[in-house]
PDB file of C-alpha atoms and ligand atoms in Angstrom:
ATOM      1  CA  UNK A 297      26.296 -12.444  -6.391  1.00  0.00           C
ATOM      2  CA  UNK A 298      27.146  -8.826  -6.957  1.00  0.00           C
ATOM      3  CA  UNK A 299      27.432  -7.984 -10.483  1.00  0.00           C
ATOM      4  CA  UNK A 300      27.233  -4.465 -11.504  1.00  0.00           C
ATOM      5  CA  UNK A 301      26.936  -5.120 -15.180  1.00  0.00           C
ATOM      6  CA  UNK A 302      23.495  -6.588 -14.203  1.00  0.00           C
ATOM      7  CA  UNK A 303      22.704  -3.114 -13.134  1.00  0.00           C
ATOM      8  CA  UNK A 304      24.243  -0.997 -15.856  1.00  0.00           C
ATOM      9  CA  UNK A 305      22.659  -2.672 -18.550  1.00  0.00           C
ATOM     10  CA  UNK A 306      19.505  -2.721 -16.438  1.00  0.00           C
ATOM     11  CA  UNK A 307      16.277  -1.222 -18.142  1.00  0.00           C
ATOM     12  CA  UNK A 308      15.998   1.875 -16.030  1.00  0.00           C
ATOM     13  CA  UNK A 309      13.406   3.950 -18.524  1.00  0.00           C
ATOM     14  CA  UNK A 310      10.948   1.516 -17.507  1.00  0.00           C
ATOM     15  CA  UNK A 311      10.517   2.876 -13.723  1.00  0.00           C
ATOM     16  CA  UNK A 312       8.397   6.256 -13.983  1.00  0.00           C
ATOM     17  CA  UNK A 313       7.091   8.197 -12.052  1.00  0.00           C
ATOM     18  CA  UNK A 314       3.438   7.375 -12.799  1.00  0.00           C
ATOM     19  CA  UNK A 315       4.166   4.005 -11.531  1.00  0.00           C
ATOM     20  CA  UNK A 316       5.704   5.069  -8.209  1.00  0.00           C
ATOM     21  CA  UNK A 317       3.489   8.421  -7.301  1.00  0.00           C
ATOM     22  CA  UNK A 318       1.535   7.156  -4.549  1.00  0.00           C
ATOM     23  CA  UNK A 319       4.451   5.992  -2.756  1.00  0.00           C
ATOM     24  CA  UNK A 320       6.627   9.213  -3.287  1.00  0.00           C
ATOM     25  CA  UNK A 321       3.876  11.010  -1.722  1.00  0.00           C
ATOM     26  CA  UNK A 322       3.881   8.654   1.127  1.00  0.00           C
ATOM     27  CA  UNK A 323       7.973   9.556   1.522  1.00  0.00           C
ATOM     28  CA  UNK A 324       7.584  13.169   0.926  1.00  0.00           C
ATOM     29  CA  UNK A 325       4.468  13.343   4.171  1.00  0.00           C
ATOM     30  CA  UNK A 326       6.774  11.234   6.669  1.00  0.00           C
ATOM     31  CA  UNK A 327      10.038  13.576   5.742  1.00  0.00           C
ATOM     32  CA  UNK A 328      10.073  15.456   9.302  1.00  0.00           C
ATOM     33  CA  UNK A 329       9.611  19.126   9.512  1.00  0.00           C
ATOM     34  CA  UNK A 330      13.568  20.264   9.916  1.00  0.00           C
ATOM     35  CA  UNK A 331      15.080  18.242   7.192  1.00  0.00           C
ATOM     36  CA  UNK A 332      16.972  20.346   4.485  1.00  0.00           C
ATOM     37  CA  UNK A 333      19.623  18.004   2.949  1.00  0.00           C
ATOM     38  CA  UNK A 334      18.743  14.873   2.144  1.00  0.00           C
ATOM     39  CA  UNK A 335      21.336  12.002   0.281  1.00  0.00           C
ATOM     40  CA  UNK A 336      19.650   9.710  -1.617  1.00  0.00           C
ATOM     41  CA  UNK A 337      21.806   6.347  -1.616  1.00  0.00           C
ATOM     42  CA  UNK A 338      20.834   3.844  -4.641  1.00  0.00           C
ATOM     43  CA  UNK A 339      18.865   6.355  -6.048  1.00  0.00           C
ATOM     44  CA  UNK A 340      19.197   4.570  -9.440  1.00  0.00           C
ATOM     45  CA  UNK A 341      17.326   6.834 -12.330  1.00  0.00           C
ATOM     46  CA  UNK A 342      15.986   9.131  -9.913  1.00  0.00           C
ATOM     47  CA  UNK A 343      12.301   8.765 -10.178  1.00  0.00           C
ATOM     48  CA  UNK A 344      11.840   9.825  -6.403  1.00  0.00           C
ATOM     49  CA  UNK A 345      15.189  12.110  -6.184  1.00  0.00           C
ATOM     50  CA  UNK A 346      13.762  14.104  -8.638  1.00  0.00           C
ATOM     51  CA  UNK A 347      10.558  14.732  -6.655  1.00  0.00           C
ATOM     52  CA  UNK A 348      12.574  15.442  -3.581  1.00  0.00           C
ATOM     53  CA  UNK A 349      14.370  17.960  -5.318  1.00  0.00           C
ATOM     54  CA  UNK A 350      11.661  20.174  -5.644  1.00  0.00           C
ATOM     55  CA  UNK A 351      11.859  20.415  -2.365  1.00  0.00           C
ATOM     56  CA  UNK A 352      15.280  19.748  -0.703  1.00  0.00           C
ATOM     57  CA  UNK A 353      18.746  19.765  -1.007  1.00  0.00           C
ATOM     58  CA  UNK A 354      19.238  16.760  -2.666  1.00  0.00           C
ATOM     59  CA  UNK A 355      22.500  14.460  -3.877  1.00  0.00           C
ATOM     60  CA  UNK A 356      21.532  11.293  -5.837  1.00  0.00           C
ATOM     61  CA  UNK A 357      24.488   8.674  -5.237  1.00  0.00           C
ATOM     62  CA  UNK A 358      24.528   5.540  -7.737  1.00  0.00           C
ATOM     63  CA  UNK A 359      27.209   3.488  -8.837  1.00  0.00           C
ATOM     64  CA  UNK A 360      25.123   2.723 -12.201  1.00  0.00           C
ATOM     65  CA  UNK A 361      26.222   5.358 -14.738  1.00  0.00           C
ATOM     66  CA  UNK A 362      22.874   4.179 -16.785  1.00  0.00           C
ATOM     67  CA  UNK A 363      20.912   4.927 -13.670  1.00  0.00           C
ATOM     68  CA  UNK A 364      22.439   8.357 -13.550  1.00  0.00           C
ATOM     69  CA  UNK A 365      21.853  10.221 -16.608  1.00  0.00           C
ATOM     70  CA  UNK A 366      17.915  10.687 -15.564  1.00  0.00           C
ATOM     71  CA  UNK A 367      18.587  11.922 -11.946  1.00  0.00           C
ATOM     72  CA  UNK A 368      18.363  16.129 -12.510  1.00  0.00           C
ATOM     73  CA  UNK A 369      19.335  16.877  -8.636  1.00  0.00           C
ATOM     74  CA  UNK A 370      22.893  16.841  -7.631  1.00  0.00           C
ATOM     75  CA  UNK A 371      24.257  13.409  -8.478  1.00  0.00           C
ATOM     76  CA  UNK A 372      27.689  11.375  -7.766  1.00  0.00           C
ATOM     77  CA  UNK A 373      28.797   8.432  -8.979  1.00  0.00           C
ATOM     78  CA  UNK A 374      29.665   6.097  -6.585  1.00  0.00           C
ATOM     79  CA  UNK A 375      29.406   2.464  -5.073  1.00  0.00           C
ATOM     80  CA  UNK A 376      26.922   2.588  -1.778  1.00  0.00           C
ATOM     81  CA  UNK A 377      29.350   1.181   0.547  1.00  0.00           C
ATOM     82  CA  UNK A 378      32.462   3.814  -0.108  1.00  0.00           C
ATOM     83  CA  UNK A 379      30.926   7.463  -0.855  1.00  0.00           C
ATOM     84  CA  UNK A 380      33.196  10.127  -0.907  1.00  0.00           C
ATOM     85  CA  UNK A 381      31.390  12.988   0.987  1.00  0.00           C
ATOM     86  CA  UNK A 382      32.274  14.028   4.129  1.00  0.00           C
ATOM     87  CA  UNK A 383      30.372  12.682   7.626  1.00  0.00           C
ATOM     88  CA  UNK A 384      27.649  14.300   8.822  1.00  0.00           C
ATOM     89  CA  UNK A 385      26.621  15.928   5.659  1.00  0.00           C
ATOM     90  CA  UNK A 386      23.327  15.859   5.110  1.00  0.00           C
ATOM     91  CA  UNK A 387      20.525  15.889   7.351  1.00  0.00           C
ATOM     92  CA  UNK A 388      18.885  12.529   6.230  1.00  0.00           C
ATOM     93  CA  UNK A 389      20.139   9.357   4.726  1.00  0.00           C
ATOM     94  CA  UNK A 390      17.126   8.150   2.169  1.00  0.00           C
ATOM     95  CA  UNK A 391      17.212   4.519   0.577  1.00  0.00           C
ATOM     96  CA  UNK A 392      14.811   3.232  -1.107  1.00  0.00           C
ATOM     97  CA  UNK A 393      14.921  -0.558  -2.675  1.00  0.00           C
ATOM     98  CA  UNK A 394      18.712  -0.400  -2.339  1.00  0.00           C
ATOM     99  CA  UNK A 395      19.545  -2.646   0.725  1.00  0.00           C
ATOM    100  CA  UNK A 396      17.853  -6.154  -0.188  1.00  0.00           C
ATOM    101  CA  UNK A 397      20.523  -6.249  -3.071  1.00  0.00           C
ATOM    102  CA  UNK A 398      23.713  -5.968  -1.377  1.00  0.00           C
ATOM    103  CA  UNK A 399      25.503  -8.818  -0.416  1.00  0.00           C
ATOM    104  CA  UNK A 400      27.002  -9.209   2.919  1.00  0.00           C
ATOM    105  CA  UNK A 401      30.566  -7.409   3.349  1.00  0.00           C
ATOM    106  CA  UNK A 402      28.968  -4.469   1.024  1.00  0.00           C
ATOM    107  CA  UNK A 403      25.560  -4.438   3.031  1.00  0.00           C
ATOM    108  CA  UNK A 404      27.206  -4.257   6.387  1.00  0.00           C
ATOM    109  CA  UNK A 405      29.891  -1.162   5.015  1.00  0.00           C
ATOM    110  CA  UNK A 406      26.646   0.351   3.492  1.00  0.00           C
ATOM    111  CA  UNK A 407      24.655   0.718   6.787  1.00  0.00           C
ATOM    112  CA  UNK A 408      28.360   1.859   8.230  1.00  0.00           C
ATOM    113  CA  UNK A 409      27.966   4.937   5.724  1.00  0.00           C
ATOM    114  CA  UNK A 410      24.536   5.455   5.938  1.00  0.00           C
ATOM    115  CA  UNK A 411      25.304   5.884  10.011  1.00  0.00           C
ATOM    116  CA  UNK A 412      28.629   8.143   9.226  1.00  0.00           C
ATOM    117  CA  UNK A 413      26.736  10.506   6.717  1.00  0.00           C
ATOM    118  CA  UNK A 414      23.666  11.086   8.537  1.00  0.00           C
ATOM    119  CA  UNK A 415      23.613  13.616  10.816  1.00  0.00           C
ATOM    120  CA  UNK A 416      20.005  13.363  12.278  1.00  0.00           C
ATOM    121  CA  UNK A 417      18.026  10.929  10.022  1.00  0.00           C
ATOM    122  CA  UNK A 418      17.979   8.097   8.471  1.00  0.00           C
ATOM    123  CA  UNK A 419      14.782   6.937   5.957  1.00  0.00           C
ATOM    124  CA  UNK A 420      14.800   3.542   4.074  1.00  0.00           C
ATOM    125  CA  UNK A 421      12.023   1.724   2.180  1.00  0.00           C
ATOM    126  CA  UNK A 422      12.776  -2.097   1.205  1.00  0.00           C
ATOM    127  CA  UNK A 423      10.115  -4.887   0.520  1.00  0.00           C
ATOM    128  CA  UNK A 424       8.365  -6.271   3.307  1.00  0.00           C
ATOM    129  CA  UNK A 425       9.007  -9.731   4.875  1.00  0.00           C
ATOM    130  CA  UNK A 426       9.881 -11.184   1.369  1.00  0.00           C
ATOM    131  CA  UNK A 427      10.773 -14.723   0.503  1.00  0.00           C
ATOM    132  CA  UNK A 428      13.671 -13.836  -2.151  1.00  0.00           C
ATOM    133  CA  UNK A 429      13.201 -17.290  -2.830  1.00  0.00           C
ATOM    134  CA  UNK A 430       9.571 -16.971  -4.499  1.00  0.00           C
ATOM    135  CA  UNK A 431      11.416 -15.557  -7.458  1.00  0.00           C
ATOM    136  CA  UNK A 432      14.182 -17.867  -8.212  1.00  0.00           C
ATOM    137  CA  UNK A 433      15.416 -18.604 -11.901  1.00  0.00           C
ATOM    138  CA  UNK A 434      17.828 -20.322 -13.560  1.00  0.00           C
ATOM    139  CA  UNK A 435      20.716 -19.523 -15.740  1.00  0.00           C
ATOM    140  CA  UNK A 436      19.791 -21.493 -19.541  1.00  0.00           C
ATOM    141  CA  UNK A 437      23.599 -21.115 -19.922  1.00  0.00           C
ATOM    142  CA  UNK A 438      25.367 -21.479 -17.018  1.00  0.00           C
ATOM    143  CA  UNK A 439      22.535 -22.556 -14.729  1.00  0.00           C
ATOM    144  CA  UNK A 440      23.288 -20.297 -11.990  1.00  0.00           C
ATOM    145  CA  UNK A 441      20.358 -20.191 -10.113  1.00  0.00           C
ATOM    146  CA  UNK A 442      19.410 -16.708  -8.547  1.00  0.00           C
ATOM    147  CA  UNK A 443      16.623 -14.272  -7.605  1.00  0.00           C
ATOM    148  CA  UNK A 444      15.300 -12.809 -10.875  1.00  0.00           C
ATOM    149  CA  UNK A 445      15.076  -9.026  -9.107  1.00  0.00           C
ATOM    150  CA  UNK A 446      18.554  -9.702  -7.616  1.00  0.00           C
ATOM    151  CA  UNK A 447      17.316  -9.252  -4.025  1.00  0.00           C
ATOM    152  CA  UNK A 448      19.745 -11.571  -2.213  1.00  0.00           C
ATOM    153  CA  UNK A 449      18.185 -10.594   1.826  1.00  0.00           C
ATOM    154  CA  UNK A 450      14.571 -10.227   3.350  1.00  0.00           C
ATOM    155  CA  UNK A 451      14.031  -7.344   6.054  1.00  0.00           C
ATOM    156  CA  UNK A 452      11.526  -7.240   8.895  1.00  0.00           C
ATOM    157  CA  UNK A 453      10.719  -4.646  11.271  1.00  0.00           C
ATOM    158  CA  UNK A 454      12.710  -6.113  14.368  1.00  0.00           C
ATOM    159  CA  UNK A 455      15.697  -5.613  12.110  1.00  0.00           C
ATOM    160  CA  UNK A 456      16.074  -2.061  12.261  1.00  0.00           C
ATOM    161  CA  UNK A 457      16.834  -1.940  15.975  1.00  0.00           C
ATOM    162  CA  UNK A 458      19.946  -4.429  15.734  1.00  0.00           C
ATOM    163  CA  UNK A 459      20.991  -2.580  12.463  1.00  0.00           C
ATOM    164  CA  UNK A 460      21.256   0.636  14.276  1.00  0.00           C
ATOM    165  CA  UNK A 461      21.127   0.590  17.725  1.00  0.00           C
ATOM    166  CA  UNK A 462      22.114   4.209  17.900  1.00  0.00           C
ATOM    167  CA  UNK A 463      19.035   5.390  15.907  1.00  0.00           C
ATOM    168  CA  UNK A 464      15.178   5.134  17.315  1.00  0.00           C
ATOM    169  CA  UNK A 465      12.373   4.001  15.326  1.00  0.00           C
ATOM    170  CA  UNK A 466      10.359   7.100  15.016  1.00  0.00           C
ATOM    171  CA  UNK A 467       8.063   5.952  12.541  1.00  0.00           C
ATOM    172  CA  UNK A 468       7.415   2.800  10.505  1.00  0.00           C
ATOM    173  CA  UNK A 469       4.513   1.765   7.904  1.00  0.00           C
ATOM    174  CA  UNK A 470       3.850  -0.958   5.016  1.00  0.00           C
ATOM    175  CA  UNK A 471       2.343   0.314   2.141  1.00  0.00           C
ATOM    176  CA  UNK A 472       1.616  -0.621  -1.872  1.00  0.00           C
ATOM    177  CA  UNK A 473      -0.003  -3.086  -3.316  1.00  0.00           C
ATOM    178  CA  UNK A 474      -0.380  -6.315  -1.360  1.00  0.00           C
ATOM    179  CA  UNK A 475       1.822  -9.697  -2.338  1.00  0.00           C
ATOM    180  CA  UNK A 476       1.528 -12.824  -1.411  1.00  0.00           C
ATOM    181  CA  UNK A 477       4.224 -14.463   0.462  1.00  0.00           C
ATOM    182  CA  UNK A 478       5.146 -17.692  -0.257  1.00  0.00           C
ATOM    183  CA  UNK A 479       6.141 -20.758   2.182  1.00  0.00           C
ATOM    184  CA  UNK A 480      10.043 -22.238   2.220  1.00  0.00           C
ATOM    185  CA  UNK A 481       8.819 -25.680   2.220  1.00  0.00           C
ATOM    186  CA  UNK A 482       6.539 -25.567  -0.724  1.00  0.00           C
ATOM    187  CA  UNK A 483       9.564 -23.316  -2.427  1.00  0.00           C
ATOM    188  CA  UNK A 484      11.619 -26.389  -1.875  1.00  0.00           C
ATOM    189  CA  UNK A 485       8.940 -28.976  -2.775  1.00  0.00           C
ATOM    190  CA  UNK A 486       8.504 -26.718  -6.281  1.00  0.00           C
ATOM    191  CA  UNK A 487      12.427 -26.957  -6.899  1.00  0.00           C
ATOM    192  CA  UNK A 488      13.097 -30.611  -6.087  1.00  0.00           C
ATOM    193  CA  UNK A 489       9.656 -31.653  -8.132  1.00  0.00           C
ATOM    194  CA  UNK A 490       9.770 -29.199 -10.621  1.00  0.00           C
ATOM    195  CA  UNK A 491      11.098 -28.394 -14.011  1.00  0.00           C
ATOM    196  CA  UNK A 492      13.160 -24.989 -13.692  1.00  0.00           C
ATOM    197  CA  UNK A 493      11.607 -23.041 -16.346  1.00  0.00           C
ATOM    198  CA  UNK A 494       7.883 -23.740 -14.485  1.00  0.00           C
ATOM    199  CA  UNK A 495       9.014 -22.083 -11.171  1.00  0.00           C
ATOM    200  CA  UNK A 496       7.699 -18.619 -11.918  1.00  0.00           C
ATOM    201  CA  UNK A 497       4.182 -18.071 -13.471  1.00  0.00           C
ATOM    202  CA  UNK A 498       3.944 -15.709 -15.819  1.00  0.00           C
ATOM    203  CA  UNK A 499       1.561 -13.683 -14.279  1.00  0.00           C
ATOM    204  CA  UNK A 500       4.385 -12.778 -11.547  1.00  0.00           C
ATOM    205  CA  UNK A 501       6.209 -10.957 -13.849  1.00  0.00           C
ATOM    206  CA  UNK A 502       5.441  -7.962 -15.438  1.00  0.00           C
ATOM    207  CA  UNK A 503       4.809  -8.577 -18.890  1.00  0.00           C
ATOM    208  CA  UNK A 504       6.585  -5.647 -20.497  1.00  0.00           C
ATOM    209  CA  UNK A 505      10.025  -6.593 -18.869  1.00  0.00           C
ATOM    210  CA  UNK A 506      10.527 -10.647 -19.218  1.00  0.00           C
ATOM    211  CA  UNK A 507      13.978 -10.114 -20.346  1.00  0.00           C
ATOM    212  CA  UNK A 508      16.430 -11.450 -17.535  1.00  0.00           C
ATOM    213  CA  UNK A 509      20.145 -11.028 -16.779  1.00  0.00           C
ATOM    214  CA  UNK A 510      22.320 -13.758 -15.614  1.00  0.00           C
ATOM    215  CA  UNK A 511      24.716 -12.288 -12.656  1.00  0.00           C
ATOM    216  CA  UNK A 512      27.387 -14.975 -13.425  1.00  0.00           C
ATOM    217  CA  UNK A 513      28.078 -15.307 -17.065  1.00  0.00           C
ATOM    218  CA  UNK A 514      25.871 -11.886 -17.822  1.00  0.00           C
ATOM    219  CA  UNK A 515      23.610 -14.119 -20.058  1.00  0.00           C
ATOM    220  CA  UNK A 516      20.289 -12.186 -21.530  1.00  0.00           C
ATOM    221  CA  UNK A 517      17.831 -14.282 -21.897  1.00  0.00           C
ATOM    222  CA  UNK A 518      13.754 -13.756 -22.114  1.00  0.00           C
ATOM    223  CA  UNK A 519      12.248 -15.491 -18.456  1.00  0.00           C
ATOM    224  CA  UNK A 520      10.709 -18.812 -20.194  1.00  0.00           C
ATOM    225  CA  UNK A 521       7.918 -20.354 -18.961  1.00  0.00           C
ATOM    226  CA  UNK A 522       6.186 -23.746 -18.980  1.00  0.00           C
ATOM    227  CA  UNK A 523       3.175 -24.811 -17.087  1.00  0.00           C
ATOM    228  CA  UNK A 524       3.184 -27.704 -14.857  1.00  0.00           C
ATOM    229  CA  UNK A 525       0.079 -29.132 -12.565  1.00  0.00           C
ATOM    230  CA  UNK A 526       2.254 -30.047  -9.608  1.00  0.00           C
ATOM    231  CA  UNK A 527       3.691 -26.490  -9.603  1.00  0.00           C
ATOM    232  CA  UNK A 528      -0.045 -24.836  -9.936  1.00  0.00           C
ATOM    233  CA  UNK A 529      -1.188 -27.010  -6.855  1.00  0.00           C
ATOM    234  CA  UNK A 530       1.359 -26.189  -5.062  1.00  0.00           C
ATOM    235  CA  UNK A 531       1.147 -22.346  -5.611  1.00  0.00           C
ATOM    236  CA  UNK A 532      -2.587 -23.313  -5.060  1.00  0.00           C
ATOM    237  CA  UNK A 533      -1.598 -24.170  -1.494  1.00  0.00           C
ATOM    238  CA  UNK A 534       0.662 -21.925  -0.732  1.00  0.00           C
ATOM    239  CA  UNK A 535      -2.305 -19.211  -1.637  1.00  0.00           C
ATOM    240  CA  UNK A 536      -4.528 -20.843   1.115  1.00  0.00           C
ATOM    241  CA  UNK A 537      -1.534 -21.059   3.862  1.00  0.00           C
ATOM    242  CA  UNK A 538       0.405 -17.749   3.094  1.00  0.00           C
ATOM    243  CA  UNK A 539      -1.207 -14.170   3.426  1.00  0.00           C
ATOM    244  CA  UNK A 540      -1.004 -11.165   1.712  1.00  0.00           C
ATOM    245  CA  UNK A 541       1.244  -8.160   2.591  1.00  0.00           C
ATOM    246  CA  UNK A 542       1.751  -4.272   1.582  1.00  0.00           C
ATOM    247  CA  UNK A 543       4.979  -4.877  -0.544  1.00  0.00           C
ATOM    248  CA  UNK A 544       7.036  -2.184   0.651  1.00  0.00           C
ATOM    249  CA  UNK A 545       8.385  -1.598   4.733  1.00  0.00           C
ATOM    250  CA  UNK A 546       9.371   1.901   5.232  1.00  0.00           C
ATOM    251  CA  UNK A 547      11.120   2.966   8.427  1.00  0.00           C
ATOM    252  CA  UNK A 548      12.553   6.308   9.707  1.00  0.00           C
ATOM    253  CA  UNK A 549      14.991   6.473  12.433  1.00  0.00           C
ATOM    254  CA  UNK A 550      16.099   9.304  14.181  1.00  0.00           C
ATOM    255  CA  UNK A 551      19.648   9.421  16.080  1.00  0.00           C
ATOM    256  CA  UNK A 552      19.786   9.699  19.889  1.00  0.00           C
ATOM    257  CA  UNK A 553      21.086  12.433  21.553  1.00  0.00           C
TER     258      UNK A 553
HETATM  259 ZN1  LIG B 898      24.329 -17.691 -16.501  1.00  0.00          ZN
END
C-alpha cells in the first residue's frame, strides 16, 4: 500500500550520517571518473546527497516535504515516478533504498524516469535478496498486516538486466552489515501458529525507533512484543537453514551506445 503520510510523518532526524559513512564512501569510490550531474531520486533527508554535493552537481528529488528540509544541495519536490526535469539531464540517475517501496504501476513509471533522465548512468542501492516478509506486523486497529519498513518487493542481481535491458551492468557489489534471511515456509508456519504481536523479536528492531505507522488507517502505535517458544524455535531453525548476507545490493549500469 502506498501511503505517503507514512512517509511524511516518518522520523527522518534519526538517519545520520554517522550511521551511513561507510557506505557513502563505498558510493562516492564506484561514481565513474566523467560524472558531473548526478539526480538523486528518493533522496529522503539527504544524508548521502549532501555528501555528493561536495562534490557534484547534485538535485535531491523527494516527494516527502519532511524529508526535504535537511537536503542542502539543489532539491525538488516531487513524486519518483513523474519528475518534472527535462530528459537527459543529468549524467547519473542515483537511488538509494527508494525502489523496494514502490508499488507496482509507480515502480514500473519510476524505472521509466530513471531511463528518460539519465543520460549515461544509472546507480541504485536496495537491500539484498530480502524476504519483505521477515518483517511483517499487524495493524492493533485495523489489522492490516504489512512490512514494518514498508518494503513491498525483494531485488536480486539477475533483475537488473530485465529492468533495463538498454543499460550494462558495469559494476555490482553487496556490502554492510550481514542479515540473516529468513525461509517462506517457516514465515508461514510463524503466522498460521503464531500470535501476531510475537512475529518480530525485539532484537530486530532498533530499539530507539519501535514506534510504527499503519499505511491503511495511519495508526501510530509502539511495535509490541510478546515472546512465544514455538516462534523462538522456529527462528532457531530458520538460523541453521538460512545464511547470512551483506544487507545492501548496489549496481551501476551504464547505457549502450
Ligand atoms: Zn491500521
Amino acid at each position: 500500500m502506498d501511503n505517503p503520510i507514512i512517509y511524511e510523518n516518518a522520523k527522518w532526524e534519526i538517519l545520520t550520517r554517522a550511521q551511513l559513512g561507510p557506505k557513502i564512501q563505498k558510493i562516492i569510490e564506484n561514481i565513474p571518473p566523467d560524472v558531473q550531474s548526478i539526480i538523486d531520486i528518493g533522496c529522503g533527508n539527504g544524508v548521502i546527497t549532501n555528501e555528493l554535493a561536495k562534490k557534484y552537481q547534485v538535485l535531491g528529488v523527494d516527494r516527502s516535504k519532511s524529508a526535504l528540509q535537511f537536503v542542502t544541495s539543489q532539491k525538488l519536490e516531487a513524486s519518483c515516478d513523474n519528475i518534472p526535469i527535462p530528459s537527459q539531464s543529468f549524467d547519473m540517475v542515483f537511488s538509494s533504498e527508494l525502489l523496494e517501496h514502490l508499488p507496482d504501476e509507480i515502480f514500473q513509471k519510476t524505472i521509466q524516469e530513471f531511463k528518460r533522465i539519465s543520460k549515461k548512468y544509472i546507480f541504485i542501492t536496495v537491500p539484498n535478496r530480502e524476504n519483505p516478509d521477515k518483517l511483517l506486523i499487524r495493524c492493533p486497529q485495523c489489522k492490516y498486516i504489512f512490512n514494518r519498513p514498508n518494503h513491498l518487493r525483494s531485488f536480486k542481481s539477475e533483475d537488473f538486466a530485465i529492468l533495463f535491458p538498454e543499460y550494462k551492468k558495469t559494476t555490482e557489489f553487496t556490502f554492510g552489515k550481514p542479515v540473516r534471511y529468513y525461509h517462506p515456509a517457516l514465515l508461514k508456519l510463524k503466522r498460521k501458529w503464531i500470535p501476531s504481536n510475537s512475529w518480530i523479536p525485539y532484537f530486530w528492531i532498533d530499539k530507539n525507533n519501535r514506534t510504527t505507522i499503519c499505511p491503511r488507517c495511519n495508526n501510530q502505535f509502539i511495535f509490541p512484543y510478546k515472546f512465544h517458544p514455538l516462534g523462538f524455535l522456529i527462528d532457531s531453525i530458520n538460523v541453521i537453514i538460512s545464511p547470512k548476507r551483506p544487507y545492501w545490493l548496489m549496481v551501476l549500469l551504464e547505457k549502450n551506445m
